[in-house]
Short mmCIF file of N, CA and C in Angstrom, two decimals:
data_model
loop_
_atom_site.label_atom_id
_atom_site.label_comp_id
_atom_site.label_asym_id
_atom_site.label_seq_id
_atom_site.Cartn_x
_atom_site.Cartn_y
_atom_site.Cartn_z
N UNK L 624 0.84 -1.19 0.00
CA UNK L 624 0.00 0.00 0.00
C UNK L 624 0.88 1.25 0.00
N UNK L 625 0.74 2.11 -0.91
CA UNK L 625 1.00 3.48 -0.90
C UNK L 625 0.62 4.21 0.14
N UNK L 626 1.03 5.24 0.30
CA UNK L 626 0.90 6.28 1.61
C UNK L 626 -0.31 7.38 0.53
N UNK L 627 -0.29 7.22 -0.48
CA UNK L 627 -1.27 7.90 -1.08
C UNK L 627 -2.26 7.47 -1.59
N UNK L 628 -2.69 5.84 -1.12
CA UNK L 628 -3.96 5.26 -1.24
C UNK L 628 -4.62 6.03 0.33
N UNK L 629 -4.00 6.42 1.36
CA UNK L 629 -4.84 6.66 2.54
C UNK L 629 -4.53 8.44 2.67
N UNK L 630 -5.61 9.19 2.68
CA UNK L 630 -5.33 10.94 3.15
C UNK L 630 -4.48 10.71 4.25
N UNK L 631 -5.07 10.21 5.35
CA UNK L 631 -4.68 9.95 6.33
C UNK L 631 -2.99 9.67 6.85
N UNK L 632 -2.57 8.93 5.79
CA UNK L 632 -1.17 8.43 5.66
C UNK L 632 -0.77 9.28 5.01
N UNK L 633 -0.96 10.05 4.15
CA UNK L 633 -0.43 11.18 3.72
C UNK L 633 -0.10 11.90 4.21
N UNK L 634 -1.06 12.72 5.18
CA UNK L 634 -0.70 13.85 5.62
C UNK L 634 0.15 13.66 6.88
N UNK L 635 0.38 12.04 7.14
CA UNK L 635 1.42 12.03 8.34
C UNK L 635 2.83 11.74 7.44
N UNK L 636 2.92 11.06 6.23
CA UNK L 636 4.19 11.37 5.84
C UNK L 636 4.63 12.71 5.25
N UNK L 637 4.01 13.74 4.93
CA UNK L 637 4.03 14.79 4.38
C UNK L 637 4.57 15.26 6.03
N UNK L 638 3.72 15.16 7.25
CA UNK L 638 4.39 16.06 8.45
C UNK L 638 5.87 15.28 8.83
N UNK L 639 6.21 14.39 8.72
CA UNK L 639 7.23 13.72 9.02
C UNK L 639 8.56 14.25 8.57
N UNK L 640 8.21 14.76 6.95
CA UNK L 640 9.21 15.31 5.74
C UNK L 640 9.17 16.38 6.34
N UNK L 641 8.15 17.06 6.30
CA UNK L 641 8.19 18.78 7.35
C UNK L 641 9.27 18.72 8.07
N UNK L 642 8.74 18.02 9.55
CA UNK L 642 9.87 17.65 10.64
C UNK L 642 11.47 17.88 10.68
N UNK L 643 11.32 16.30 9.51
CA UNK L 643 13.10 16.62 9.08
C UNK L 643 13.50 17.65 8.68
N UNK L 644 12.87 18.41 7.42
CA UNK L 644 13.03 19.53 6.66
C UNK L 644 13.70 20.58 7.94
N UNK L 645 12.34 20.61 8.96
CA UNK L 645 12.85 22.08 10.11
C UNK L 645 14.06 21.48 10.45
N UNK L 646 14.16 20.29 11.25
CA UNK L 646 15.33 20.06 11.78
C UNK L 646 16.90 20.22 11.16
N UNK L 647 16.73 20.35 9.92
CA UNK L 647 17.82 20.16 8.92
C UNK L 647 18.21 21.55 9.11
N UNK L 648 16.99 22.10 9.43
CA UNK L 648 17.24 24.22 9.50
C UNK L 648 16.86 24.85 8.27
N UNK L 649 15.72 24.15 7.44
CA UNK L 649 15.40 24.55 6.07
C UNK L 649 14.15 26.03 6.77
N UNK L 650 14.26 26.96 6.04
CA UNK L 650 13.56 28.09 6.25
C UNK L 650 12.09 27.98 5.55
N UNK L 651 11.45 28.19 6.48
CA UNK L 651 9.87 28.17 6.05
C UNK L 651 9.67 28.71 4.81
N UNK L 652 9.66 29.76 4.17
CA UNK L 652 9.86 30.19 3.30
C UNK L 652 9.82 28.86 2.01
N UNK L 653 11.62 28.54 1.90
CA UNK L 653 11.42 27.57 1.34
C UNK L 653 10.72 26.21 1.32
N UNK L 654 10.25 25.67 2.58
CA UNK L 654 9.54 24.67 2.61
C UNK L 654 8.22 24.95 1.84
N UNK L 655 7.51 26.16 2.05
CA UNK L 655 6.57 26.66 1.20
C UNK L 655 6.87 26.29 -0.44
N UNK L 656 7.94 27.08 -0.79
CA UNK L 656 8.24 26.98 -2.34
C UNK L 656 8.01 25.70 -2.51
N UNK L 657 8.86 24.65 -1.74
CA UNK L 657 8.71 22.94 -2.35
C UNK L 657 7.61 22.72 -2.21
N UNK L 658 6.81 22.89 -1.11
CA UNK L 658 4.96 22.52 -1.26
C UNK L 658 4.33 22.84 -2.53
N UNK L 659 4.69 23.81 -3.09
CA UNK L 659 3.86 23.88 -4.36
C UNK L 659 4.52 23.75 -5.50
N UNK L 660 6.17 23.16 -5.69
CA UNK L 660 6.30 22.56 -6.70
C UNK L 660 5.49 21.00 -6.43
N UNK L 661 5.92 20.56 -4.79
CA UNK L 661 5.53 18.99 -5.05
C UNK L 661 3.50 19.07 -5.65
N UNK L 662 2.64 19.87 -5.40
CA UNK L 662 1.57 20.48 -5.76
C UNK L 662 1.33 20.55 -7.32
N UNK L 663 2.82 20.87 -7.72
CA UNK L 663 2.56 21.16 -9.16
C UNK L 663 2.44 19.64 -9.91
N UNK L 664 3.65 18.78 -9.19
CA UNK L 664 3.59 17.38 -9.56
C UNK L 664 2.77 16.71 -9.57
N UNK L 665 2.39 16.66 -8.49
CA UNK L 665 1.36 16.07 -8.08
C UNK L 665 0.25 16.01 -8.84
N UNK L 666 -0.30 17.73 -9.20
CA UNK L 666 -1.29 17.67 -10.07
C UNK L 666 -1.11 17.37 -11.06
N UNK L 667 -0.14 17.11 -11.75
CA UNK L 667 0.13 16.94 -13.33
C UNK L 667 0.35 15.67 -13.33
N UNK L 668 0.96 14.72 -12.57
CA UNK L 668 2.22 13.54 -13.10
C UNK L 668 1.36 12.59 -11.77
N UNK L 669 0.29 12.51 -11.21
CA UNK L 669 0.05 11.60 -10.18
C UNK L 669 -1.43 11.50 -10.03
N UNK L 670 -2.06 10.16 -10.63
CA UNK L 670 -3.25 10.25 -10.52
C UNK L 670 -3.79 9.87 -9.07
N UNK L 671 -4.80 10.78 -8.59
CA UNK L 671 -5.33 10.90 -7.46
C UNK L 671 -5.78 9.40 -6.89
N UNK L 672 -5.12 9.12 -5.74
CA UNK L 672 -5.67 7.52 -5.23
C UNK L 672 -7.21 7.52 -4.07
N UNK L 673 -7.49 8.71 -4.47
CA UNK L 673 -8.82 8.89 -3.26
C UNK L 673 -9.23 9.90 -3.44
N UNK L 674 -10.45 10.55 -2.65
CA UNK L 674 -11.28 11.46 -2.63
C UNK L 674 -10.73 12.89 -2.30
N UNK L 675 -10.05 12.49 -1.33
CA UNK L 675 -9.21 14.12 -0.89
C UNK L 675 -8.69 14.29 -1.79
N UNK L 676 -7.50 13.40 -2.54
CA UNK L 676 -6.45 14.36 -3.44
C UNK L 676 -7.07 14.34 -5.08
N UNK L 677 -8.45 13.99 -4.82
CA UNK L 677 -8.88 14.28 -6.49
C UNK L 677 -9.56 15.17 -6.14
N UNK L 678 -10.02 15.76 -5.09
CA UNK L 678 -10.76 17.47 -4.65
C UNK L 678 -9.48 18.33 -4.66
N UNK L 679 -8.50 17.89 -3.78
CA UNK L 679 -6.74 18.65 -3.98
C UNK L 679 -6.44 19.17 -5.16
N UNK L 680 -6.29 17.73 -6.70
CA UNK L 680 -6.07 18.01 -7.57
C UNK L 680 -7.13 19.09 -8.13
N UNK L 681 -8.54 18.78 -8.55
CA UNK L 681 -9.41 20.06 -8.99
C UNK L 681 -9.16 21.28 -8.69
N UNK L 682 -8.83 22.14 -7.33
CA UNK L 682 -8.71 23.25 -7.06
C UNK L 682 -7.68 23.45 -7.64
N UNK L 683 -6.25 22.69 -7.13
CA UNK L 683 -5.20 22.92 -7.89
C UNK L 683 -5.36 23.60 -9.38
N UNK L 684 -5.78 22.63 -9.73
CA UNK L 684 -5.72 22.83 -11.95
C UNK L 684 -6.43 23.74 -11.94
N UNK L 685 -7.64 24.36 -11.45
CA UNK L 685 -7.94 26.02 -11.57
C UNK L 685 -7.72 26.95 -10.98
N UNK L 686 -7.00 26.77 -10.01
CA UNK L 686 -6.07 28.04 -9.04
C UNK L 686 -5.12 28.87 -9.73
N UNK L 687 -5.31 29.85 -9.90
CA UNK L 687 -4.46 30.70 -10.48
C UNK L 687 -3.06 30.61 -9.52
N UNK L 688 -1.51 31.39 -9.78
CA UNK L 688 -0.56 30.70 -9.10
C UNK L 688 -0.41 31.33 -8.16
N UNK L 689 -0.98 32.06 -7.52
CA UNK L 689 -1.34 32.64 -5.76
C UNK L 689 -1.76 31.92 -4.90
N UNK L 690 -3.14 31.56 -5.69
CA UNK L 690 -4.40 30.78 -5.12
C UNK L 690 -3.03 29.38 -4.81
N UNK L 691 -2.66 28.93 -5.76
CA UNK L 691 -1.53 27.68 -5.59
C UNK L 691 -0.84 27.79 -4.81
N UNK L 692 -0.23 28.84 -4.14
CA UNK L 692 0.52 29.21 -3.46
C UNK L 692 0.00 28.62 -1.60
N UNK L 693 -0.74 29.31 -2.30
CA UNK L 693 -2.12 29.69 -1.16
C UNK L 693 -2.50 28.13 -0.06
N UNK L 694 -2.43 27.36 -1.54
CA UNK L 694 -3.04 25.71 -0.83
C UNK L 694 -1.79 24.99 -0.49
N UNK L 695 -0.58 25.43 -0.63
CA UNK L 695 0.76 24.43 -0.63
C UNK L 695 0.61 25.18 0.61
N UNK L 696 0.11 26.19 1.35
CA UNK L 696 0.96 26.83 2.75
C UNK L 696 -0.06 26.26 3.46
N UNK L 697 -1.49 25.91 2.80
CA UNK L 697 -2.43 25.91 3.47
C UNK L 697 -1.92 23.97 4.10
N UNK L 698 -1.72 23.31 3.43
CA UNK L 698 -1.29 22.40 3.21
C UNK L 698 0.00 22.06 4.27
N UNK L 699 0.93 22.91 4.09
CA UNK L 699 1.85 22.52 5.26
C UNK L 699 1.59 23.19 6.47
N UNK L 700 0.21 23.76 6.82
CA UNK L 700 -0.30 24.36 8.40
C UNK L 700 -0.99 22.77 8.67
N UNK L 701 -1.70 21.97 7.41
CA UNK L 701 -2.17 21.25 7.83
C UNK L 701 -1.19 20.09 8.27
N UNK L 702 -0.41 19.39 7.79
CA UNK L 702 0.60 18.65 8.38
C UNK L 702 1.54 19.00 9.66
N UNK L 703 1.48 20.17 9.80
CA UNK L 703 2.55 20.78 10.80
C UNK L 703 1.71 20.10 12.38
N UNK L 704 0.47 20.05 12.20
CA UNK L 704 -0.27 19.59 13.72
C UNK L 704 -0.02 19.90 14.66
#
């Protein structure tokens, strides 16, 4: 099983990567930037394994690149827990 067949498992390996990321001393800032390249991937190159990330993907693909911005930060408040 993938970590992206379950939201659930997602958003705890997504906080995990966070984690390390701070600990490493990576600046919020940039952790942001990578949230919405991995966002960009994601939407383009990864078909959605469930309900959350095929609602994820939709907003994504019509978010202008603010709004994108917007859900990658929104996104790592949500993993941060």
């Amino acid at each position: 099983m993938s970590v992206l067949d379950n939201f659930e498992e997602w958003k705890d390996f997504l906080g995990d990567r966070l984690q390390h990321a701070k600990s490493e001393g990576m600046d919020q800032n940039v952790i942001n930037n990578m949230a919405h390249q991995l966002g960009d991937y994601l939407a383009s190159e990864v078909e959605p394994k469930n309900a959350q990330e095929k609602v994820l993907r939709d907003l994504w693909n019509v978010a202008s690149e603010e709004e994108q911005q917007a859900i990658a930060n929104v996104m790592v408040k949500l993993v941060q827990g």
